[in-house]
CSV table of C-alpha atoms in Angstrom, one decimal:
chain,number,residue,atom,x,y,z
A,275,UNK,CA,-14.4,12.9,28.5
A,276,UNK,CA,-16.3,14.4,25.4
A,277,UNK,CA,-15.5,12.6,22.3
A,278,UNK,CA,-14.9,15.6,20.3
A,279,UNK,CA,-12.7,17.4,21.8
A,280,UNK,CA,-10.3,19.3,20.3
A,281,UNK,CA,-6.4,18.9,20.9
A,282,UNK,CA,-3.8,20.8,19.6
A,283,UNK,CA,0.2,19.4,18.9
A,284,UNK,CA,1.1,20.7,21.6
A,285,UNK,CA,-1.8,19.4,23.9
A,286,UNK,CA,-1.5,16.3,22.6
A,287,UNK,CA,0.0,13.6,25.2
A,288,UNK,CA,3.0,11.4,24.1
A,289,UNK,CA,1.2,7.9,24.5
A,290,UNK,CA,-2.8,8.9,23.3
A,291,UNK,CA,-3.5,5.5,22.6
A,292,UNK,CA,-3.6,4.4,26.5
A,293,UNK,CA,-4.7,8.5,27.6
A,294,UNK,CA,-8.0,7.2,28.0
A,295,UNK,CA,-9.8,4.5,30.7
A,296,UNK,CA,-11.1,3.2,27.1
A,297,UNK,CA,-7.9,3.2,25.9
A,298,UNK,CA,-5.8,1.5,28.3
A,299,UNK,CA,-8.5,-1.4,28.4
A,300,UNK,CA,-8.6,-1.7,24.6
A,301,UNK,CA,-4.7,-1.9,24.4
A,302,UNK,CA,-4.5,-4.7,27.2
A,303,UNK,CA,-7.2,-6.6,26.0
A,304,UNK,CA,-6.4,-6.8,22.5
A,305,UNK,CA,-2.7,-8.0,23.4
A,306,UNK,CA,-4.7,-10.7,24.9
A,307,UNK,CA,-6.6,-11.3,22.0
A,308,UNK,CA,-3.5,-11.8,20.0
A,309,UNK,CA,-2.2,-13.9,23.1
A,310,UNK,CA,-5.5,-16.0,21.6
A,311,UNK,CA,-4.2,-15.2,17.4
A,312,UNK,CA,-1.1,-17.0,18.5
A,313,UNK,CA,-2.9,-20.3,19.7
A,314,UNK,CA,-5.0,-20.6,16.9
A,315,UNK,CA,-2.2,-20.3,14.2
A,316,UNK,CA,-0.5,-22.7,16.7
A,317,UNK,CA,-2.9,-25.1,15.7
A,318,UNK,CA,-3.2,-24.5,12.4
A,319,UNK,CA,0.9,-24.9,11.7
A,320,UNK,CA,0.4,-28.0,13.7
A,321,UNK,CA,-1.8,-29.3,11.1
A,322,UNK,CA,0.0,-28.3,8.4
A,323,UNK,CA,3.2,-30.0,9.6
A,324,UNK,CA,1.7,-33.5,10.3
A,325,UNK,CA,-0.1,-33.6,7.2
A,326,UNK,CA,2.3,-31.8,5.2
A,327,UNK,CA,3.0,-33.6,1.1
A,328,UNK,CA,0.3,-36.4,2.4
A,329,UNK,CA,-2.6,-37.5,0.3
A,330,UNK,CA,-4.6,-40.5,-0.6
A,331,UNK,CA,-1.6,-42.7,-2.0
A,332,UNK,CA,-0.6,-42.4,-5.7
A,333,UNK,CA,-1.9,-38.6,-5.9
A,334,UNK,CA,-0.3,-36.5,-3.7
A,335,UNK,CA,1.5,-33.2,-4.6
A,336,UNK,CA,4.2,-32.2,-2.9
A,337,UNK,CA,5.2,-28.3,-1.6
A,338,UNK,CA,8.6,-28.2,-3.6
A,339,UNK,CA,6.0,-29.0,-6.9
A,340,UNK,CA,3.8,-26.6,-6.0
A,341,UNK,CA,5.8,-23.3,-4.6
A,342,UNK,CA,7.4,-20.9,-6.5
A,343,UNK,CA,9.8,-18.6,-4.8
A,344,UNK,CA,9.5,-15.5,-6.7
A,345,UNK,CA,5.5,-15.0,-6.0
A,346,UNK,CA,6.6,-15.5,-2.2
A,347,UNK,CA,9.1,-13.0,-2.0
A,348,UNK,CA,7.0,-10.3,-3.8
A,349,UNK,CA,4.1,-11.0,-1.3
A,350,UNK,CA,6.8,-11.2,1.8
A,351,UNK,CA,8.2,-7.8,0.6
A,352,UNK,CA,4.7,-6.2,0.0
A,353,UNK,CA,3.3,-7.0,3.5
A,354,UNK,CA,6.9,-5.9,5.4
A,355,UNK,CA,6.5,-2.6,3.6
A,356,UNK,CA,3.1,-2.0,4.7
A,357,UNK,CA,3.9,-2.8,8.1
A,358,UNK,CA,6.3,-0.2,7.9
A,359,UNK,CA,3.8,2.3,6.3
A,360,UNK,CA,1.7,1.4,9.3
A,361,UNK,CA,4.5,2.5,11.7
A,362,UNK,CA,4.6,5.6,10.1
A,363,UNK,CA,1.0,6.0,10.5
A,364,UNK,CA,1.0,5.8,14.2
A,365,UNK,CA,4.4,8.0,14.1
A,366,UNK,CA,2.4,10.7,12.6
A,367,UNK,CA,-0.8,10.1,15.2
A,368,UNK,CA,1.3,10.7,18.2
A,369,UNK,CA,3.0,13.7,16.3
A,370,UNK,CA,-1.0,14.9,16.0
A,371,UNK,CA,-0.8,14.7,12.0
A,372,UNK,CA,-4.3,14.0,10.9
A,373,UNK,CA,-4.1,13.7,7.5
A,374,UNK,CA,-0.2,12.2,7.1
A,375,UNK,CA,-1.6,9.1,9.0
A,376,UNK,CA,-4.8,9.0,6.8
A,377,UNK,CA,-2.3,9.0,3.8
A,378,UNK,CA,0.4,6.1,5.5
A,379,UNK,CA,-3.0,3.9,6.1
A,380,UNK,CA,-4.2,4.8,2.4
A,381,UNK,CA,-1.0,3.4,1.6
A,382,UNK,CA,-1.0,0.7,4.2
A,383,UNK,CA,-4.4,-0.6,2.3
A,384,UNK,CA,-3.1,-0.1,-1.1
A,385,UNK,CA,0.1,-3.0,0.1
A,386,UNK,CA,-2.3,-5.4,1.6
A,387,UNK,CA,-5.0,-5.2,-1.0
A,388,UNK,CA,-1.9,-5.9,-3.6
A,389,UNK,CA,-0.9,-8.8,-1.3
A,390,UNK,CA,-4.4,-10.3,-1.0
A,391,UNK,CA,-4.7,-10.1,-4.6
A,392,UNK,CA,-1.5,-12.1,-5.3
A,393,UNK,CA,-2.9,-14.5,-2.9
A,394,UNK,CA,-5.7,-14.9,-4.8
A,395,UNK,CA,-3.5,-15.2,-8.1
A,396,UNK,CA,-1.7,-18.1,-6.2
A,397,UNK,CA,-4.6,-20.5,-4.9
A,398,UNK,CA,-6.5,-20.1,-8.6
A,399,UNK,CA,-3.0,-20.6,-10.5
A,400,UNK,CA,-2.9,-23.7,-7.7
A,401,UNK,CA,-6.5,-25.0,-8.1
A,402,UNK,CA,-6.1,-24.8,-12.1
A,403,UNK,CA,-2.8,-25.5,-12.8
A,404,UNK,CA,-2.5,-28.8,-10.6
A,405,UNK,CA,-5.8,-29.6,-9.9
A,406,UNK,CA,-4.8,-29.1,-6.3
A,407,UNK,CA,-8.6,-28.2,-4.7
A,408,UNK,CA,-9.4,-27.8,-1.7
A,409,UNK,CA,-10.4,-31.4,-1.3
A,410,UNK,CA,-7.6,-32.6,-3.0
A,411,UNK,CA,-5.9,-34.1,-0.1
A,412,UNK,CA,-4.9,-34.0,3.6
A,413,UNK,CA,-2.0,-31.5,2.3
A,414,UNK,CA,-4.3,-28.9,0.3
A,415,UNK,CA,-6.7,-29.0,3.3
A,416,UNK,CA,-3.9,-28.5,5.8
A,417,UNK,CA,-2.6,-25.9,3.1
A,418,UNK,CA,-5.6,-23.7,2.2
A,419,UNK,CA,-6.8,-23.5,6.0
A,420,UNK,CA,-3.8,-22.0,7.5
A,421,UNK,CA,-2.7,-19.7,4.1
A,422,UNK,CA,-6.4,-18.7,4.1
A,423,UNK,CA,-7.2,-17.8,7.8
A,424,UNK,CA,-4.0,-15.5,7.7
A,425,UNK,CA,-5.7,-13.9,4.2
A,426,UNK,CA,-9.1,-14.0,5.8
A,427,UNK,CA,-6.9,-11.7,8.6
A,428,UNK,CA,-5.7,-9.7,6.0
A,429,UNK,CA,-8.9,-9.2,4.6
A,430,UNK,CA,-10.6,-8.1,7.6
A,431,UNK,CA,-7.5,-5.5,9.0
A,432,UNK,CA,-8.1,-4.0,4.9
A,433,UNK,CA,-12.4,-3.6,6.1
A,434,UNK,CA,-11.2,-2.5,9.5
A,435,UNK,CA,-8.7,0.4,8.5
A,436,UNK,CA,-11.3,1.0,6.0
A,437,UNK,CA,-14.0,1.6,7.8
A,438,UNK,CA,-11.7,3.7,10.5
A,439,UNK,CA,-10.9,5.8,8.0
A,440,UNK,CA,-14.0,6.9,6.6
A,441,UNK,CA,-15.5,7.4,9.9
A,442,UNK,CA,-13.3,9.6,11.0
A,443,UNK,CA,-12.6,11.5,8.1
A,444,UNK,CA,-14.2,14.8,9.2
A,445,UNK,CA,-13.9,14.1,13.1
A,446,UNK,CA,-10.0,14.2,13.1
A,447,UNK,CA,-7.8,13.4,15.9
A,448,UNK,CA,-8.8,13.1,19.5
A,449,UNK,CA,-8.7,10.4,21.7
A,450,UNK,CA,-11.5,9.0,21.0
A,451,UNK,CA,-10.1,7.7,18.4
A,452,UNK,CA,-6.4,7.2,18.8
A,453,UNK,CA,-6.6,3.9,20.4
A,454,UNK,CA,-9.2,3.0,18.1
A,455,UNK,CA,-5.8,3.9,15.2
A,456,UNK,CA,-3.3,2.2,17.5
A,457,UNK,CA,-5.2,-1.3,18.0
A,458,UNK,CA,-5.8,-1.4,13.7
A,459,UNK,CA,-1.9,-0.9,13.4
A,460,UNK,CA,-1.3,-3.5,16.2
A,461,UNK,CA,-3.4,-6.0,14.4
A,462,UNK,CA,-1.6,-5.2,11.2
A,463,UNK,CA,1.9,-6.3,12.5
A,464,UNK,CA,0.6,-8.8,14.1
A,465,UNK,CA,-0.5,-10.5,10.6
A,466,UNK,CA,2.9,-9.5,9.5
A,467,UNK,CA,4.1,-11.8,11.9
A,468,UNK,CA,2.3,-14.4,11.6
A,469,UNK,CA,3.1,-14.2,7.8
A,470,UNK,CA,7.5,-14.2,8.4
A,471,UNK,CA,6.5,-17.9,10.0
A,472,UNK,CA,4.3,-18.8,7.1
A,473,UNK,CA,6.4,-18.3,4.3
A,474,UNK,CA,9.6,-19.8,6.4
A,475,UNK,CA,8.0,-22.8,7.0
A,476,UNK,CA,5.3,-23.1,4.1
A,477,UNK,CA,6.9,-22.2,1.6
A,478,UNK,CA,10.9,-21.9,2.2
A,479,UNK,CA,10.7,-25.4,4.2
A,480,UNK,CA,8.1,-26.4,1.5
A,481,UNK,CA,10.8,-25.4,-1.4
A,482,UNK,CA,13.7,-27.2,0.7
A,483,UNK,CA,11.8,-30.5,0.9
B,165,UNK,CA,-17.2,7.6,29.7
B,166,UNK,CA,-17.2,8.9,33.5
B,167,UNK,CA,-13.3,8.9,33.3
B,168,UNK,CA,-11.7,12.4,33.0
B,169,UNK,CA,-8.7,12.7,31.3
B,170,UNK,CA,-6.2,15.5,32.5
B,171,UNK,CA,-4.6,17.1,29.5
B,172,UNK,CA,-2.2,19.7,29.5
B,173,UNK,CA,-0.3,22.2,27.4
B,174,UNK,CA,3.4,21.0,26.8
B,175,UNK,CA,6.0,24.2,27.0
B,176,UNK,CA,8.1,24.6,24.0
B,177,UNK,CA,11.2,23.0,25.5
B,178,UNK,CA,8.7,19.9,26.4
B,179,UNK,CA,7.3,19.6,22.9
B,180,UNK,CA,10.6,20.1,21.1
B,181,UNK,CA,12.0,17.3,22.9
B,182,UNK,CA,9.2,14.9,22.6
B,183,UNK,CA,9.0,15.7,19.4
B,184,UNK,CA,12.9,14.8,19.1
B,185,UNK,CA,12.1,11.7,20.8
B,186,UNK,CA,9.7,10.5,17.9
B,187,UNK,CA,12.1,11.2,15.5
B,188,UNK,CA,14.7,9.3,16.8
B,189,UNK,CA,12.5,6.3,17.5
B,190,UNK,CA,10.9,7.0,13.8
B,191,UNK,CA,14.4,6.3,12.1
B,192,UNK,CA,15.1,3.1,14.6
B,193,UNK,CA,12.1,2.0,13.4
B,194,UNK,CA,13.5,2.9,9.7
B,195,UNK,CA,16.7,0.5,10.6
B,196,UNK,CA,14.5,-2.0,11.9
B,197,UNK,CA,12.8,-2.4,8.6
B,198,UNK,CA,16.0,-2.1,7.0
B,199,UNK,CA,17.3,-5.2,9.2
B,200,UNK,CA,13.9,-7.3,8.3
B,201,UNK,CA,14.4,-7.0,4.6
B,202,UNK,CA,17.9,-8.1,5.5
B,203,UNK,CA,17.1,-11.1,7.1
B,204,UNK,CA,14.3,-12.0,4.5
B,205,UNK,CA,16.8,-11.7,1.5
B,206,UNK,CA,19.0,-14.1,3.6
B,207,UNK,CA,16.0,-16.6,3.9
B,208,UNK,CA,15.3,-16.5,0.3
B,209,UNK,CA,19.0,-16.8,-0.9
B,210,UNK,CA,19.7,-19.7,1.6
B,211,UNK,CA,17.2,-21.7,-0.1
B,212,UNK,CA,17.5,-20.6,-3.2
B,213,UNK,CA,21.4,-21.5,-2.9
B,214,UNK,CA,20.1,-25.1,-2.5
B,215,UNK,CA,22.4,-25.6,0.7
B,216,UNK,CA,21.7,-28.8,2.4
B,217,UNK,CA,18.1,-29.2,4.4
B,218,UNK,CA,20.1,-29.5,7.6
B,219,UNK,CA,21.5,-26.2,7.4
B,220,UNK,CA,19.3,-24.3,5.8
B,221,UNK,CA,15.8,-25.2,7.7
B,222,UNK,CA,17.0,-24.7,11.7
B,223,UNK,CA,18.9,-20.8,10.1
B,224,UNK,CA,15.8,-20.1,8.2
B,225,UNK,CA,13.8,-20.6,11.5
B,226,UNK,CA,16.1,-18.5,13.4
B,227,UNK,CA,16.3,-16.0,11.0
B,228,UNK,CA,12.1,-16.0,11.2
B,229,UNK,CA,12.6,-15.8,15.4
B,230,UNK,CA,14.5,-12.6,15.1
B,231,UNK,CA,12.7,-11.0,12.4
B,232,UNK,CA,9.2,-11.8,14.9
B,233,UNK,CA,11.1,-10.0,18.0
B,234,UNK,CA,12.0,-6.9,16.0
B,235,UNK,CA,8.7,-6.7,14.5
B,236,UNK,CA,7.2,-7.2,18.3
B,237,UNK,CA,9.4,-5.1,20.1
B,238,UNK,CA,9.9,-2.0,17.9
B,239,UNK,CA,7.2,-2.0,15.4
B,240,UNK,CA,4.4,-3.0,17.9
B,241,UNK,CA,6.7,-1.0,20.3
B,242,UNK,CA,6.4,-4.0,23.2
B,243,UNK,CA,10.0,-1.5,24.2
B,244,UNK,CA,7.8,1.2,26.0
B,245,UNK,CA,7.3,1.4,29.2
B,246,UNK,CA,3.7,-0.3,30.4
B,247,UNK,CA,4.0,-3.3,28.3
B,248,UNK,CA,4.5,-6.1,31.2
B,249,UNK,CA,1.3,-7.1,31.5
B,250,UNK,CA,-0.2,-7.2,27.9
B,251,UNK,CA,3.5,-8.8,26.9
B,252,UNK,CA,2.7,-11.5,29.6
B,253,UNK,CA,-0.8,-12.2,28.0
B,254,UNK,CA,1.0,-12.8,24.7
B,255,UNK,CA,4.1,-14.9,25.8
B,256,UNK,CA,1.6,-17.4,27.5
B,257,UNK,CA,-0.5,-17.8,23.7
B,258,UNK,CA,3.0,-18.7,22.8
B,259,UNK,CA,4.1,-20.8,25.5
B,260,UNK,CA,0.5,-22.6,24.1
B,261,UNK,CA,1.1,-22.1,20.7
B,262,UNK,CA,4.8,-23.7,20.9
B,263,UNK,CA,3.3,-26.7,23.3
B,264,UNK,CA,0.7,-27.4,20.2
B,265,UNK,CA,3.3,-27.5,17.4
B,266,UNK,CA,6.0,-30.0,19.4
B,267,UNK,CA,2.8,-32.5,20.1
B,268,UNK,CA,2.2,-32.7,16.2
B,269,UNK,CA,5.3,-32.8,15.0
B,270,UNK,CA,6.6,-35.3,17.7
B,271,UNK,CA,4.1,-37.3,19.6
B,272,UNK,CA,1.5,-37.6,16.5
B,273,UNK,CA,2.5,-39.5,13.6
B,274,UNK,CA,0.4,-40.1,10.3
């Protein structure tokens, strides 16, 4: 297959992201990557739950101190929209719209760099506000690993559809690239779901007691 | 890349109706969104609305359950066809993933 190849709508085949050998292999192993995601947020919300509101003894803080609902919901709505967004970016690639996916992912980007950014407005507000470090206790530990690894995932799918786009600003559409689109936007709902669990049972369990 | 790909030229009544197709799935995948922000805003207001723990904490986790199928099966469109196998891969992580959390939260105690 040459890499450059030009398509037109209506050469364009309904499912590009698995037209390819490449692509087929890079769909099915990346569902088994997130097969792998899944385990390690397993653990992760294990943690969390044993060592939830523990601390050395007269100094812990508890999660209905600490959460504020409000924040929460702005970040929940914020990364549910951009999954959206990102639907709408692969609706366009199959429908062989070059530049209306580039502008969903734009968008896409713009929602999780606004999320990661209230993130980083919450831990500070956190660390200041209460003291509550990193070291602070089994709970902040427990607290910052699991809430960070998801915005370390966040971080990395903002480089990724980044660097996707930029590289294949001038190449357009072919499917070279369309899996390439396709396993970004998997990844991307894939944080979305790992974020519905987090803020049920961080912070809506944290905020019921 | 030794592997060819066969591509061919869709006739107009084949590309109007695929292209139907993609709508139709487009504004699912519209109500779908719709449903999620549904089902968050009944999250948020069952906690807010200080209901008891007992309640609120096994609907919240439902309401999380559905929200994660939807997401799976019509944002990251498990639906299609050719799905078994990478769906498989995923269910297993979870079959893990939902071994690890009953250990800590039953069987270890702090």
């Amino acid at each position: 297959m040459d890499i450059n190849k030009q398509y037109s709508a209506q050469t364009w085949p309904d499912h590009p992201e698995t037209a390819t050998l490449e692509g087929k292999n890079k769909f099915v192993g990346f569902w088994l990557f997130l097969g792998g995601e899944t385990v390690l947020f397993a653990t992760l919300f294990a943690t969390y739950l044993a060592l939830k509101d523990k601390g050395p003894s007269g100094m812990e803080i508890t999660a209905s101190q600490l959460f504020e609902l409000p924040l929460v919901f702005i970040m929940t709505m914020l990364l549910l929209t951009s999954s959206l967004t990102s639907v709408y970016a692969m609706f366009h690639m199959r429908s062989y719209n070059f530049r209306a996916m580039q502008a969903w992912m734009a968008v896409t980007v713009l929602l999780g760099a606004a999320f990661l950014g209230f993130e980083i407005y919450e831990f500070n507000h956190y660390v200041h506000e209460f003291g509550f470090t990193y070291g602070h206790s089994a709970f902040s530990s427990a607290f910052y690993t699991l809430v960070g690894t998801h915005g370390l995932h966040v971080a990395i799918g903002l480089g990724w559809f980044i660097l996707l786009m930029i590289r294949n600003a001038k190449r357009g559409l072919n499917l070279y690239n369309a899996s390439k689109f396709y396993t970004i936007s998997l990844y991307w709902h894939f944080i979305d779901v790992v974020w519905v669990f987090i803020f049920t049972v961080v912070y809506l369990m944290g905020v019921v007691g | 890349m030794a592997h060819e790909v066969e591509t061919r030229k869709k006739t107009q009544a084949e590309f109007e109706y695929a292209k139907r197709k993609r709508e139709e799935e487009m504004r699912g995948q519209v109500a779908t969104f719709a449903l999620m922000i549904f089902l968050t805003l009944v999250a948020f207001t069952a906690v807010a609305a200080d209901f008891s723990a007992y309640y609120v904490v096994p609907t919240i986790l439902l309401l999380a359950a559905v929200q994660v199928g939807l997401q799976l099966y019509y944002f990251m469109h498990a639906k299609e066809k050719g799905h078994g196998t990478p769906i498989f891969f995923f269910y297993g992580g979870l079959l893990i993933a939902f071994t690890i959390l009953i250990t800590f939260v039953t069987i270890i105690w702090i």
